GROMACS .gro file of C-alpha atoms in nm:
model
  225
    1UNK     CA    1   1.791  -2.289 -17.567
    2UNK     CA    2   1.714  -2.114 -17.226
    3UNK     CA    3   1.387  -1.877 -17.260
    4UNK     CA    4   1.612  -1.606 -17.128
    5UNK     CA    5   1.850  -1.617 -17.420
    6UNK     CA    6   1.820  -1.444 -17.777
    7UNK     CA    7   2.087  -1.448 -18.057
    8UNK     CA    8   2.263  -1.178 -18.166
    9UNK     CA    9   2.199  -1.078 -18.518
   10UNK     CA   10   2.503  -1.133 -18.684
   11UNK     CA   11   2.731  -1.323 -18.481
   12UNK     CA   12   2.442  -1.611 -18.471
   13UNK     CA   13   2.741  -1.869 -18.403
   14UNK     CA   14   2.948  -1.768 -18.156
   15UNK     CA   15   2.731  -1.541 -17.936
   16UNK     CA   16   2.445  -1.544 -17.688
   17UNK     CA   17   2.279  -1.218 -17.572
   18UNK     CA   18   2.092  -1.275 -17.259
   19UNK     CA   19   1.774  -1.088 -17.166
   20UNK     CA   20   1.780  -0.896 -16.822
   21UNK     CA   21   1.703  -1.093 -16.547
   22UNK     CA   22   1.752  -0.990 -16.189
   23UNK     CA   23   2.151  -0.820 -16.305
   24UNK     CA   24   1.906  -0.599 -16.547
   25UNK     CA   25   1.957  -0.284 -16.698
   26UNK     CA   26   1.902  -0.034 -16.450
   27UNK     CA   27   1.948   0.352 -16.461
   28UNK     CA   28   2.253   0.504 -16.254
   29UNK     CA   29   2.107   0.607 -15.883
   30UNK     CA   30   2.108   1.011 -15.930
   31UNK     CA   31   2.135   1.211 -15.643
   32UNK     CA   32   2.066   1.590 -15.672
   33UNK     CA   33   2.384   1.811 -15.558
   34UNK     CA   34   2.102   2.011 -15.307
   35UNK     CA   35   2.089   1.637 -15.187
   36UNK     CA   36   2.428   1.582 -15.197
   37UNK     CA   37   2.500   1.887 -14.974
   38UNK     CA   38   2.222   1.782 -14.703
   39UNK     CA   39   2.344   1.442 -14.678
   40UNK     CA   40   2.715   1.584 -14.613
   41UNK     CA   41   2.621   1.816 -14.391
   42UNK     CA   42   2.408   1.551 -14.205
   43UNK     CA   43   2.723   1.330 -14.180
   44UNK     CA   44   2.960   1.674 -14.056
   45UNK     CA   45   2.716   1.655 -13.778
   46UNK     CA   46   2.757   1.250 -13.702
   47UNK     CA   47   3.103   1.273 -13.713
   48UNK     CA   48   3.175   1.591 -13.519
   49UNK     CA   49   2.927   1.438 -13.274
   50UNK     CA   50   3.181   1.088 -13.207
   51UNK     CA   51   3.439   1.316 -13.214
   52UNK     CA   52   3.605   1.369 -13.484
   53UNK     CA   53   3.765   1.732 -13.524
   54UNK     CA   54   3.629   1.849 -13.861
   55UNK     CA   55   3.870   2.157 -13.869
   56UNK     CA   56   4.189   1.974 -13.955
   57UNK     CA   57   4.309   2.009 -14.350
   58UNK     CA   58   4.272   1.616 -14.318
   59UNK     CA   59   3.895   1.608 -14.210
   60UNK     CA   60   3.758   1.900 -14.367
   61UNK     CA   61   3.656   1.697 -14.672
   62UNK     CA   62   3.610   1.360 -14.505
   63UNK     CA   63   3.248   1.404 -14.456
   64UNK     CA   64   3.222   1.410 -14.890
   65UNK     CA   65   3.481   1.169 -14.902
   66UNK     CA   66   3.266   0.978 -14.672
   67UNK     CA   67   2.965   0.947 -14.890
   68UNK     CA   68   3.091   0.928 -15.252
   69UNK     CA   69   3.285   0.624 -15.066
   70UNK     CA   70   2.976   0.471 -14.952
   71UNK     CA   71   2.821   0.597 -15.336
   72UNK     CA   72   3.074   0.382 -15.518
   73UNK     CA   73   3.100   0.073 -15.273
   74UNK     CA   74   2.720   0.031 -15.365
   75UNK     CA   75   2.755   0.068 -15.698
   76UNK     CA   76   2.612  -0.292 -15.764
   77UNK     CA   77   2.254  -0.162 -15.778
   78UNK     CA   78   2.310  -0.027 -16.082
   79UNK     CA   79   2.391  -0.386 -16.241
   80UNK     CA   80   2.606  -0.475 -16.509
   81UNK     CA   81   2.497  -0.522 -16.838
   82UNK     CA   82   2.830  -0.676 -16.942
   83UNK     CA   83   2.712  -1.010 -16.757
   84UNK     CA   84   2.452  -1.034 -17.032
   85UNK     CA   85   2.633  -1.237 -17.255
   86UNK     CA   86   2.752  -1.594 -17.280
   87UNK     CA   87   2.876  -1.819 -17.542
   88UNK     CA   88   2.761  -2.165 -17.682
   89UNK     CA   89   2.920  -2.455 -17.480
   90UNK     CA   90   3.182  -2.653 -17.621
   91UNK     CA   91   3.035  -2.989 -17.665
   92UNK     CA   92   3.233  -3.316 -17.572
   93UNK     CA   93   3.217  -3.549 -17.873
   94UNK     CA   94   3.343  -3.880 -17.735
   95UNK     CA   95   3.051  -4.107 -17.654
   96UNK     CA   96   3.173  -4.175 -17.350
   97UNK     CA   97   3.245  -3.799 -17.263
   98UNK     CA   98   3.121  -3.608 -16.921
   99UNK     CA   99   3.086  -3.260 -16.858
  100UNK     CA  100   3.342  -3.150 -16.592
  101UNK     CA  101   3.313  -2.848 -16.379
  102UNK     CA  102   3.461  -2.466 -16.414
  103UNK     CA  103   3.587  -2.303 -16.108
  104UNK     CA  104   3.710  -1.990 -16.050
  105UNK     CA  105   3.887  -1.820 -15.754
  106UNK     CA  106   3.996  -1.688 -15.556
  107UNK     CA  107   3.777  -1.412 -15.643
  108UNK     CA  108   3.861  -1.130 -15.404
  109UNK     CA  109   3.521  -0.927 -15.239
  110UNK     CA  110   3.445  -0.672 -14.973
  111UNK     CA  111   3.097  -0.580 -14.852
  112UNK     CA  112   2.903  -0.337 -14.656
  113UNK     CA  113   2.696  -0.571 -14.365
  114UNK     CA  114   2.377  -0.442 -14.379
  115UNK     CA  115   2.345  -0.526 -13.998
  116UNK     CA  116   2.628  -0.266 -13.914
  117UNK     CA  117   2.728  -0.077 -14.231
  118UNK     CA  118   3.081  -0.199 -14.157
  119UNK     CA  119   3.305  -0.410 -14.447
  120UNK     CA  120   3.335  -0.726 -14.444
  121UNK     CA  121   3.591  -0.930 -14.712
  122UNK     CA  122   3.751  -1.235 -14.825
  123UNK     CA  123   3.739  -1.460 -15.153
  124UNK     CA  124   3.483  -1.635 -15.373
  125UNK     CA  125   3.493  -1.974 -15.546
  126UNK     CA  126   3.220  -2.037 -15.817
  127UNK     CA  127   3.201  -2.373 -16.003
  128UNK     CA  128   2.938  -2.442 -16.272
  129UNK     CA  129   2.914  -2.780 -16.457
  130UNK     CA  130   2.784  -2.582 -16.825
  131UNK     CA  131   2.443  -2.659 -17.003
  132UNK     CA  132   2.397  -2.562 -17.315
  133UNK     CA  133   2.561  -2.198 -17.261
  134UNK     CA  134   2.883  -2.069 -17.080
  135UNK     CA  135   2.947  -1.777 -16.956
  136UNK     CA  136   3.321  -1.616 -17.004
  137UNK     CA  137   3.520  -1.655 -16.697
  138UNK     CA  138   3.575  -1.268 -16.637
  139UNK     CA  139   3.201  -1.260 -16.601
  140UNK     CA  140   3.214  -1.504 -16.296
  141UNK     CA  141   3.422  -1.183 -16.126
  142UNK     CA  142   3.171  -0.928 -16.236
  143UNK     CA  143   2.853  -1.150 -16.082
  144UNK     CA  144   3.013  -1.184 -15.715
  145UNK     CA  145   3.114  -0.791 -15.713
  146UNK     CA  146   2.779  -0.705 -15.850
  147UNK     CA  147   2.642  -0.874 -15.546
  148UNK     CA  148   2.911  -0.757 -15.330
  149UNK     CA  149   2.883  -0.422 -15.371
  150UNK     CA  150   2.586  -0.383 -15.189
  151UNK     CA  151   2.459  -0.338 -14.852
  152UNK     CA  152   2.437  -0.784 -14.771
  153UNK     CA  153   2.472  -1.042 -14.571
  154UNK     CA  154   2.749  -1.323 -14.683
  155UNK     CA  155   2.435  -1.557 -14.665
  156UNK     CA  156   2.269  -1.394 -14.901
  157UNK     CA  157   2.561  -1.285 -15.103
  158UNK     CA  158   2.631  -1.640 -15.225
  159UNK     CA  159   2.260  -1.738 -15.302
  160UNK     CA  160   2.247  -1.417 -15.505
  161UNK     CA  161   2.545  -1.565 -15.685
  162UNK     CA  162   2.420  -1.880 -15.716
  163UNK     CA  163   2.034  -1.827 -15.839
  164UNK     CA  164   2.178  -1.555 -16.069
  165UNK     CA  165   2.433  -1.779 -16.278
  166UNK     CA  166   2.132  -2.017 -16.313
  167UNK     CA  167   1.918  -1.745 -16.405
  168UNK     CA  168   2.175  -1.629 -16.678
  169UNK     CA  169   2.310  -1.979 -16.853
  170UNK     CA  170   2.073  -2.252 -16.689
  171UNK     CA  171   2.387  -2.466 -16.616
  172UNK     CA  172   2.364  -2.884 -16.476
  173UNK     CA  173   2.498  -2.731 -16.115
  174UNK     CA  174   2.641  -2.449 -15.941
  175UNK     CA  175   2.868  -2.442 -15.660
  176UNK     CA  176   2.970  -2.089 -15.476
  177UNK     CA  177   3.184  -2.125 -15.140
  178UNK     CA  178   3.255  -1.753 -14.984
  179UNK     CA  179   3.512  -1.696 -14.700
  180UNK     CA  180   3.502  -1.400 -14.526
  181UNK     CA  181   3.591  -1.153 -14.214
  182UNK     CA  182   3.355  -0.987 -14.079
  183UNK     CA  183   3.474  -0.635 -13.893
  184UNK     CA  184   3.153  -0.624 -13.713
  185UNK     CA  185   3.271  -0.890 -13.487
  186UNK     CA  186   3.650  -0.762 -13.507
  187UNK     CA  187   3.576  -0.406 -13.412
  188UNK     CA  188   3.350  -0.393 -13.195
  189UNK     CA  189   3.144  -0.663 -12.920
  190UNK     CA  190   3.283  -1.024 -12.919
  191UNK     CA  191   3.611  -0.869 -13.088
  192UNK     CA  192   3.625  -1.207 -13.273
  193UNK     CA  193   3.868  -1.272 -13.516
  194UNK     CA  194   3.771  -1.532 -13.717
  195UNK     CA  195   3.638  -1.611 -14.039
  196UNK     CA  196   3.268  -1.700 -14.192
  197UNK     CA  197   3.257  -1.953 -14.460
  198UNK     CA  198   2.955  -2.074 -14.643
  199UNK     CA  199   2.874  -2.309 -14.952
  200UNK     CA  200   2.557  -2.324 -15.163
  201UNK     CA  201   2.482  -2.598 -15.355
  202UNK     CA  202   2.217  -2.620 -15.713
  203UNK     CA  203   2.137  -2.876 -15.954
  204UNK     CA  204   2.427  -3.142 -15.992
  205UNK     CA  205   2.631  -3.059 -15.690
  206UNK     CA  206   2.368  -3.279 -15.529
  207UNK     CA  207   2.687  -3.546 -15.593
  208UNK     CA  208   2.860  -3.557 -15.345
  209UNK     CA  209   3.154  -3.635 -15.548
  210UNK     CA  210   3.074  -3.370 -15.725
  211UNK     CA  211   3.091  -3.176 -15.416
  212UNK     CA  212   3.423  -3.321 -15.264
  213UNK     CA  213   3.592  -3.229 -15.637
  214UNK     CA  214   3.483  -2.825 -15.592
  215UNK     CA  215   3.576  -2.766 -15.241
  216UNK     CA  216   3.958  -3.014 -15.359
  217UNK     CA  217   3.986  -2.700 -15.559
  218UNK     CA  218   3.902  -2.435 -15.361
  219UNK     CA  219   4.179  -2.571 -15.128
  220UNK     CA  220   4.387  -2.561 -15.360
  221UNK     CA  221   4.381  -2.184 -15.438
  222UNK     CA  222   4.340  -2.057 -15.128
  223UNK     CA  223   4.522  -1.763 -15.034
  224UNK     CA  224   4.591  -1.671 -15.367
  225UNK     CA  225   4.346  -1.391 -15.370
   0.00000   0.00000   0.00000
């Protein structure tokens, strides 16, 4: 069994409680409401100064709005202790028997760039071929967002993804492919509008076939986000 995996007393059969790795147990973030206050009246000033009018009954509150948006589209440093389970894998018994991959996706995803601090979204495919664990398919959902909902880049978004599912089930391979758009080039200098997309490969997606079989499925769900 993994070092990073203890049984649950119990439920010894069916369940596999994972010890924190880099998803962890962290505290919430607390911010004071004297902080609070500063920080929105820092913002009032920001805005007012790119100008916005911040005497409307649609602005007045904008500048709060403003940061408990930011507060919550963050929220993945606080982790998710939910991702610290998985189950045993279900074993193939036929001799001849190979261990086929699980994708899922599209998993839908928006960011804050940390180059910018302006969104950018699209969908996530993540493919594991299991070891001895699994991990239950909502979880694969939970692990991008947690990732996602930080300030990132889309580079390091999927090898977050992908060192963190090894980290929490030591599976044969994993396989992430993100597709994004990035409003930092829509909004503002090249005014590009095109998407990013990115793959990262572990352990037995060194196959090429292996390889060739993910991204077959990926085009097959795309735009289903």
């Amino acid at each position: 069994m993994d070092q990073n995996a203890a049984i649950v007393p119990g439920d010894a059969q069916n369940i596999v409680e994972l010890r924190a790795t880099r998803v962890g147990r962290p505290a919430p973030r607390r911010i004071e409401p004297a902080d609070w206050a500063r920080f929105e009246r820092h913002v009032a000033e920001i805005l007012s100064a790119l100008g916005m009018d911040l005497e409307t009954p649609g602005t007045r509150e904008t500048p709060r709005r403003f940061l408990r948006a930011l507060h919550e589209a963050t929220a993945g440093y606080e982790g998710d202790e939910k991702l610290l389970t998985a189950f045993p894998a279900e074993r193939p018994h036929a001799a001849d028997a190979v261990a086929g991959q699980i994708v899922e996706g599209p998993i839908a995803f928006s960011c804050l760039c940390e180059h910018h601090a302006l969104p950018f979204y699209g969908a996530a495919h993540v493919g594991y071929v299991a070891g001895e664990q699994i991990i239950g398919i909502s979880k694969l959902t939970r692990l991008v967002r947690l990732f996602a909902r930080r300030f990132t880049v889309q580079e390091r978004l999927g090898e977050e993804i992908a060192d963190t599912l090894v980290e929490l089930v030591a599976p044969q391979g994993v396989a992430v492919h993100l597709e994004a758009s990035h409003l930092c080039t829509r909004m503002r200098g090249v005014e590009e509008h095109s998407t990013t997309v990115t793959t990262f490969w572990r352990g037995a997606f060194r196959d090429p076939e292996l390889r060739r079989e993910f991204l077959q499925s990926v085009a097959s769900h795309r735009g289903r986000a």
